[in-house]
Short mmCIF file of C-alpha atoms in Angstrom, two decimals:
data_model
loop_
_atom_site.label_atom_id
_atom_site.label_comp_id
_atom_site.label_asym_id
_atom_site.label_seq_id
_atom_site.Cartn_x
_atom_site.Cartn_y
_atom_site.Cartn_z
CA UNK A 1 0.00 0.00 0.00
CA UNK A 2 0.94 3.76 -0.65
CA UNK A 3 1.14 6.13 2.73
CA UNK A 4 2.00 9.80 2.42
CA UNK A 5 5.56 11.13 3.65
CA UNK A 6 4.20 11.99 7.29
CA UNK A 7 2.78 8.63 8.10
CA UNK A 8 6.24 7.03 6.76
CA UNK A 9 8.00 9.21 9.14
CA UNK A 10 6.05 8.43 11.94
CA UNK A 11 6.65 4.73 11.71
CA UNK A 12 10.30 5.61 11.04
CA UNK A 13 10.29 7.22 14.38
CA UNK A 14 8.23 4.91 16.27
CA UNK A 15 10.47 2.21 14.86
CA UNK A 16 13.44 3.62 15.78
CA UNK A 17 12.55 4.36 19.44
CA UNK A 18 11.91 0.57 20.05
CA UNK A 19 15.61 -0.10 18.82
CA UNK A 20 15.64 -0.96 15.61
CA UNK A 21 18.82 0.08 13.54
CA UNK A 22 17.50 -0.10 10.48
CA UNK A 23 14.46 1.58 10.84
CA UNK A 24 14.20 3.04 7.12
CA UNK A 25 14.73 0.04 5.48
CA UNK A 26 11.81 -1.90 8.18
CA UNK A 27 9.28 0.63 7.65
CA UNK A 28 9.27 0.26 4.05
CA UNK A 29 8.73 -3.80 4.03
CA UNK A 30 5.93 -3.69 6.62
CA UNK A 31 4.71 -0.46 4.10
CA UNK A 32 4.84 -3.00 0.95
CA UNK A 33 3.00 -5.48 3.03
CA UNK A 34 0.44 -3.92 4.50
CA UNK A 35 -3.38 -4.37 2.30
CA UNK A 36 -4.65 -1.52 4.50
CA UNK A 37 -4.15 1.35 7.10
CA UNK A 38 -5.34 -0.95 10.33
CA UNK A 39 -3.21 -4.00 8.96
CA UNK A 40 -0.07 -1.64 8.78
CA UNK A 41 -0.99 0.02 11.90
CA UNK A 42 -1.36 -4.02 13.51
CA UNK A 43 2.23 -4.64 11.94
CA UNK A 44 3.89 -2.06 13.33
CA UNK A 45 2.70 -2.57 16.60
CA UNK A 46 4.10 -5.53 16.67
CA UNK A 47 7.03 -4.69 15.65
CA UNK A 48 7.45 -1.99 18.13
CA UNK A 49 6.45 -4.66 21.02
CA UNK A 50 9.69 -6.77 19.88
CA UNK A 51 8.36 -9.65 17.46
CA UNK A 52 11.03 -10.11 14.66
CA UNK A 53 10.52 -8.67 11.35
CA UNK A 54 10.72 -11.71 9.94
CA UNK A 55 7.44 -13.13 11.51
CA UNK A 56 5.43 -10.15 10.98
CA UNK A 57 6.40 -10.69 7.08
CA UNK A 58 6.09 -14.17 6.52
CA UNK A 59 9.50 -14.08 4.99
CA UNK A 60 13.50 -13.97 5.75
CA UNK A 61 15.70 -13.15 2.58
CA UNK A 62 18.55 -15.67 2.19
CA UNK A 63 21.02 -16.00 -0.59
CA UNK A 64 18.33 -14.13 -2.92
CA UNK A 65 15.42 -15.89 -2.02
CA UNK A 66 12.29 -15.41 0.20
CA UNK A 67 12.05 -18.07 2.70
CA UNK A 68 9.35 -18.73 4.43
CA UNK A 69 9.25 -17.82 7.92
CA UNK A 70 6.74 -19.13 10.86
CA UNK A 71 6.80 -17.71 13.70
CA UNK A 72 8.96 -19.65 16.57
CA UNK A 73 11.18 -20.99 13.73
CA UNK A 74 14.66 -20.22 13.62
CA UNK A 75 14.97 -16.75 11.30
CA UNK A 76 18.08 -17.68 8.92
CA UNK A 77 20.88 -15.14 9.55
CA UNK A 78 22.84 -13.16 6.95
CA UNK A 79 25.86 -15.10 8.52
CA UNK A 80 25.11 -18.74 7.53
CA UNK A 81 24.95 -17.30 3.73
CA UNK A 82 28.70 -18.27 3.95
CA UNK A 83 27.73 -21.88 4.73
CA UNK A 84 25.52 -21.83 1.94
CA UNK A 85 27.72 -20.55 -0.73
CA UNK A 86 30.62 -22.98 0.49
CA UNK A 87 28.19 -25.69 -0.06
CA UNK A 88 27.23 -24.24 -3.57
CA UNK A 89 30.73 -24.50 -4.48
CA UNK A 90 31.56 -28.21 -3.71
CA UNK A 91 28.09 -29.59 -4.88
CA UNK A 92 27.70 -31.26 -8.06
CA UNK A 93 25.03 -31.37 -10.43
CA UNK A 94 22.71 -34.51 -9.20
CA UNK A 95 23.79 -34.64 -5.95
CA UNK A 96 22.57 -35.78 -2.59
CA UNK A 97 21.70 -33.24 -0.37
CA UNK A 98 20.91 -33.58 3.43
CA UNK A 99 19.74 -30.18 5.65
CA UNK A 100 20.24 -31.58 9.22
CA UNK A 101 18.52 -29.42 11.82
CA UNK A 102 17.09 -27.97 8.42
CA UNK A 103 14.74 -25.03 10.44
CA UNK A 104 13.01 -23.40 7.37
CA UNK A 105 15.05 -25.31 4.64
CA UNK A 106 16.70 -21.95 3.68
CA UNK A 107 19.88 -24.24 3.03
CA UNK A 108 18.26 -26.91 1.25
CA UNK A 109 16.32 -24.24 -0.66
CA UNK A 110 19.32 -22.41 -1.50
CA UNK A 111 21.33 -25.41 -3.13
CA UNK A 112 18.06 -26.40 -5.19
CA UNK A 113 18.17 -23.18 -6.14
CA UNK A 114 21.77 -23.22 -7.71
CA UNK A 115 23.02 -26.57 -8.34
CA UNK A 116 21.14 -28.79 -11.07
CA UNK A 117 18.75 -32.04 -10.38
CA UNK A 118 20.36 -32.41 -6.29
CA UNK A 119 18.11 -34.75 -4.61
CA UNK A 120 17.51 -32.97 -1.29
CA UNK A 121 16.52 -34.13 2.01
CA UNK A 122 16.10 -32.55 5.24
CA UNK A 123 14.95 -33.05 8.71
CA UNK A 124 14.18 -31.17 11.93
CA UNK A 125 12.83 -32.20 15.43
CA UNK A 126 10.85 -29.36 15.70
CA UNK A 127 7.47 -29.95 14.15
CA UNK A 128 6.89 -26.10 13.47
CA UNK A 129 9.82 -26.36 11.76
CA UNK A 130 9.42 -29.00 9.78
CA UNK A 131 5.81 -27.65 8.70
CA UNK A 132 7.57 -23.86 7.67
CA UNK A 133 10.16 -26.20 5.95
CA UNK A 134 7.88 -28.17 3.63
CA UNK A 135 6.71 -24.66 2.21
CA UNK A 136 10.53 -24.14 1.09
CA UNK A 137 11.73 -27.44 0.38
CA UNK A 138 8.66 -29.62 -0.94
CA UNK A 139 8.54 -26.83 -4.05
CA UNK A 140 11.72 -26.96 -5.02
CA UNK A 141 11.27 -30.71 -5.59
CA UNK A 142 13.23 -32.32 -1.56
CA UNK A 143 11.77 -34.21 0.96
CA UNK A 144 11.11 -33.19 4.43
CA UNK A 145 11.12 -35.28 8.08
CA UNK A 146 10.46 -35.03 11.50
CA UNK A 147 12.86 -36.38 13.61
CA UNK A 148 16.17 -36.27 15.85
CA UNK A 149 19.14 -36.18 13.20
CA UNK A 150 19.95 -38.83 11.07
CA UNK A 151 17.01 -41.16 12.57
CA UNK A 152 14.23 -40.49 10.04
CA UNK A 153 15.90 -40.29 6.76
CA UNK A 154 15.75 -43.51 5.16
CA UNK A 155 18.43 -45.94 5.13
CA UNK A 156 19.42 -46.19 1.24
CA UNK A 157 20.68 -42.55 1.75
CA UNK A 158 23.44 -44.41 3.80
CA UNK A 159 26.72 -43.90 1.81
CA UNK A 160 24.99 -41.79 -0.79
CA UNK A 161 25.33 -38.59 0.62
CA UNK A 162 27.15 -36.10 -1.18
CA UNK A 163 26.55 -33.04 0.62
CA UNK A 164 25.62 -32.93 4.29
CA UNK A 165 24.72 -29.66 5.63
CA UNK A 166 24.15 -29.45 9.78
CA UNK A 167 23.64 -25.76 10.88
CA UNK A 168 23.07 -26.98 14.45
CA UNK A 169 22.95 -24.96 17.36
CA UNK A 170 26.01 -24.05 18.94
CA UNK A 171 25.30 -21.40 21.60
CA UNK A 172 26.44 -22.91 25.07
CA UNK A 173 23.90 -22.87 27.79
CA UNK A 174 25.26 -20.16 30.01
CA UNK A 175 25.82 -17.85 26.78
CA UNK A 176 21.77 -18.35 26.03
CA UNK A 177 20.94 -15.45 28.17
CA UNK A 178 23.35 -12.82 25.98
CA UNK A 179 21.50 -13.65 22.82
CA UNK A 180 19.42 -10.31 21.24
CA UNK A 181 15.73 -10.49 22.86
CA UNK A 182 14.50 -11.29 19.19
CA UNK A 183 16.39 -14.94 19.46
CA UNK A 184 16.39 -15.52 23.11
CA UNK A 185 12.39 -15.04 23.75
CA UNK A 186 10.89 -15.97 20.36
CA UNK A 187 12.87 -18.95 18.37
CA UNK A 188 12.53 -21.69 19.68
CA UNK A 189 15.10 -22.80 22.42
CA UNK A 190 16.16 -26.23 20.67
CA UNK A 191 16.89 -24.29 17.58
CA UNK A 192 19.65 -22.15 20.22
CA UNK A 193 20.93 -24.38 22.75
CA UNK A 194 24.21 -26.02 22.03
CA UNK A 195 25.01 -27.79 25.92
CA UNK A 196 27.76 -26.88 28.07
CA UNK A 197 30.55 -26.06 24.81
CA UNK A 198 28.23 -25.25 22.34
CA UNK A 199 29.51 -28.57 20.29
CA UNK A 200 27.05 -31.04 21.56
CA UNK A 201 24.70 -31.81 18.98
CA UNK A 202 27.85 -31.09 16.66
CA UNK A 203 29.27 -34.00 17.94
CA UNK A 204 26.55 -36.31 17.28
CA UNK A 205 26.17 -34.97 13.91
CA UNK A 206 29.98 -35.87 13.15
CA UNK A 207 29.73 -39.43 14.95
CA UNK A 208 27.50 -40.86 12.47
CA UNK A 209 28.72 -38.43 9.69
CA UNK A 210 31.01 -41.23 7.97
CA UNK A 211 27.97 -43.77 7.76
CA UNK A 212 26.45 -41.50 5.38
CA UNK A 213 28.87 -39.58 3.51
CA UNK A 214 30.22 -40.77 0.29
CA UNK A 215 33.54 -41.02 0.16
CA UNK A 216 35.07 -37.56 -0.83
CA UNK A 217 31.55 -36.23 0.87
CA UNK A 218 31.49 -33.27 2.82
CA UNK A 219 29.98 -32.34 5.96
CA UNK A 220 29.71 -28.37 6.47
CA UNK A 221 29.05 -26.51 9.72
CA UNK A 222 28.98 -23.02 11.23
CA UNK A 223 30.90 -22.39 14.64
CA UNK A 224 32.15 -19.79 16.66
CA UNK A 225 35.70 -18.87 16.07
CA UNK A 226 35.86 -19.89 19.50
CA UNK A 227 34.94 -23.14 18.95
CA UNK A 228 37.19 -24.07 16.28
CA UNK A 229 39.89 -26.01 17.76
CA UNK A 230 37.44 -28.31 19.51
CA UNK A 231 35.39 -28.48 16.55
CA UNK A 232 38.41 -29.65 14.33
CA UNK A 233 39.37 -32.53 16.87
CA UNK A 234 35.95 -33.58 16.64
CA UNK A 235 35.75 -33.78 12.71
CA UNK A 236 39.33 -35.48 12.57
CA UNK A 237 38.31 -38.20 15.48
CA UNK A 238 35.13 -39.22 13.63
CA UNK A 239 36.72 -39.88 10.12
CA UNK A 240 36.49 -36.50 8.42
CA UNK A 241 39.66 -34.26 7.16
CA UNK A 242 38.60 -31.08 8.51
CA UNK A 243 39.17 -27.66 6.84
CA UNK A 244 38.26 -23.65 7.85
CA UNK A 245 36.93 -21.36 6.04
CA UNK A 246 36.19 -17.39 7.38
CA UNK A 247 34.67 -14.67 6.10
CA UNK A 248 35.35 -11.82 8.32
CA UNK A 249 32.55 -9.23 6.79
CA UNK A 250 30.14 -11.62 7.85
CA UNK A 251 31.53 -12.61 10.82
CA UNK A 252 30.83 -15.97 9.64
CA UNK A 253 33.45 -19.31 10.51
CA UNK A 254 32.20 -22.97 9.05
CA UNK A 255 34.29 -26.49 9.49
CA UNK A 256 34.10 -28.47 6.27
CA UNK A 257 34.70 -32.26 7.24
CA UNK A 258 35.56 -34.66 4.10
CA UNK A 259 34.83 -38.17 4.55
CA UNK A 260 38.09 -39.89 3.49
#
């Protein structure tokens, strides 16, 4: 909907007083999705009272795309894009693809999106999750499951897995309560909490890791810088060759494990 220059400043203003940095840019997506004045005014309200932008749209932009977004699900950050385009890189046309701890498929959607015929799976234990990620993954031709890691994907994926992406949480317990309001009090705490080190459902995710991989097969996942050392110990004790990669502008680190 269109809204004169005064009522854009206002929500500008009102935005801005509740904290958010990029008020400009926030007041012009709820403008665009608004049908009418009370829907708008209903948006921004919300907004205001702390629910992420991302659940008042419907929508997170990753990599290009709109992603669907329900609200509770883990909002895919700007950050993992690095994942996602390391993953781009070392898949192959026809590939296996599995999202573990898939959220809203944003990942899987992603390498649909830019590598040819992949067969995707993914799987979440969060059945909010899993219902925002059939919206994402189902079109672009995957296959979605609720479950705890590998245990609902069926077994003739077993040694046919080119690609395994795990973007699992890795936030350790006592760091929960320094995470933004937005994360802390709406996603949903499974999607956050990564035990005592932050590396605990990493660690499951890399013991079993080998039974599915192909050989040559990669297993990518984001970190903390932190949490590198540990994580590379883990990787090279379960089979994989692991490898860095940084990007400092997105303050983005990922371990690439290759099944040997």
């Amino acid at each position: 909907m269109e809204v004169d220059d005064t009522i854009n400043r206002m929500i500008v203003n009102r935005l801005r007083a509740a904290g958010c940095v990029f008020a400009e840019d926030e007041a012009q997506l709820l403008i665009s999705a608004a049908q009418t004045t009370a829907e708008l005014d209903d948006m921004v309200n919300r907004r205001v009272a702390g629910l992420p932008l991302e659940y008042i749209l419907g929508w997170a932009e990753f990599c290009g795309l709109r992603i669907a977004v329900d609200t509770g699900v883990f909002v895919p950050r700007q950050r993992t894009e690095f994942l996602a385009r390391q993953a781009i890189a070392l898949a192959r046309s026809g590939a296996v693809v599995v999202d573990l701890c898939c959220g809203s498929g944003a990942l899987g959607a992603v390498l649909a999106a830019n590598v040819e015929r992949i067969e995707l799976h993914a799987v979440d234990i969060d059945p909010v999750a899993v219902r925002c990620a059939h919206r994402n993954i189902t079109t672009a031709g995957g296959h979605v499951y609720e479950g705890d890691l590998y245990e609902p994907l069926p077994s003739t994926l077993r040694n046919r897995v080119e690609i395994l992406l795990a973007n699992v949480p890795y936030v350790p317990t006592e760091s929960i309560r320094l995470l933004p309001p937005e994360a802390r009090i709406y996603e949903a705490p499974v999607a956050l909490h990564g035990g005592e080190d932050g590396l605990d459902v990493m660690r499951r995710v890399a013991t079993e890791a080998a039974l599915w991989l192909i050989p040559g097969g990669h297993l990518l996942v984001e970190t903390s810088e932190r949490q590198v050392p540990l994580a590379v110990e883990i990787f090279a004790r379960n089979g994989l060759t692991p490898q860095v990669a940084t990007d400092r502008e997105l303050d983005a680190t990922i371990v690439i494990g290759t099944r040997t």
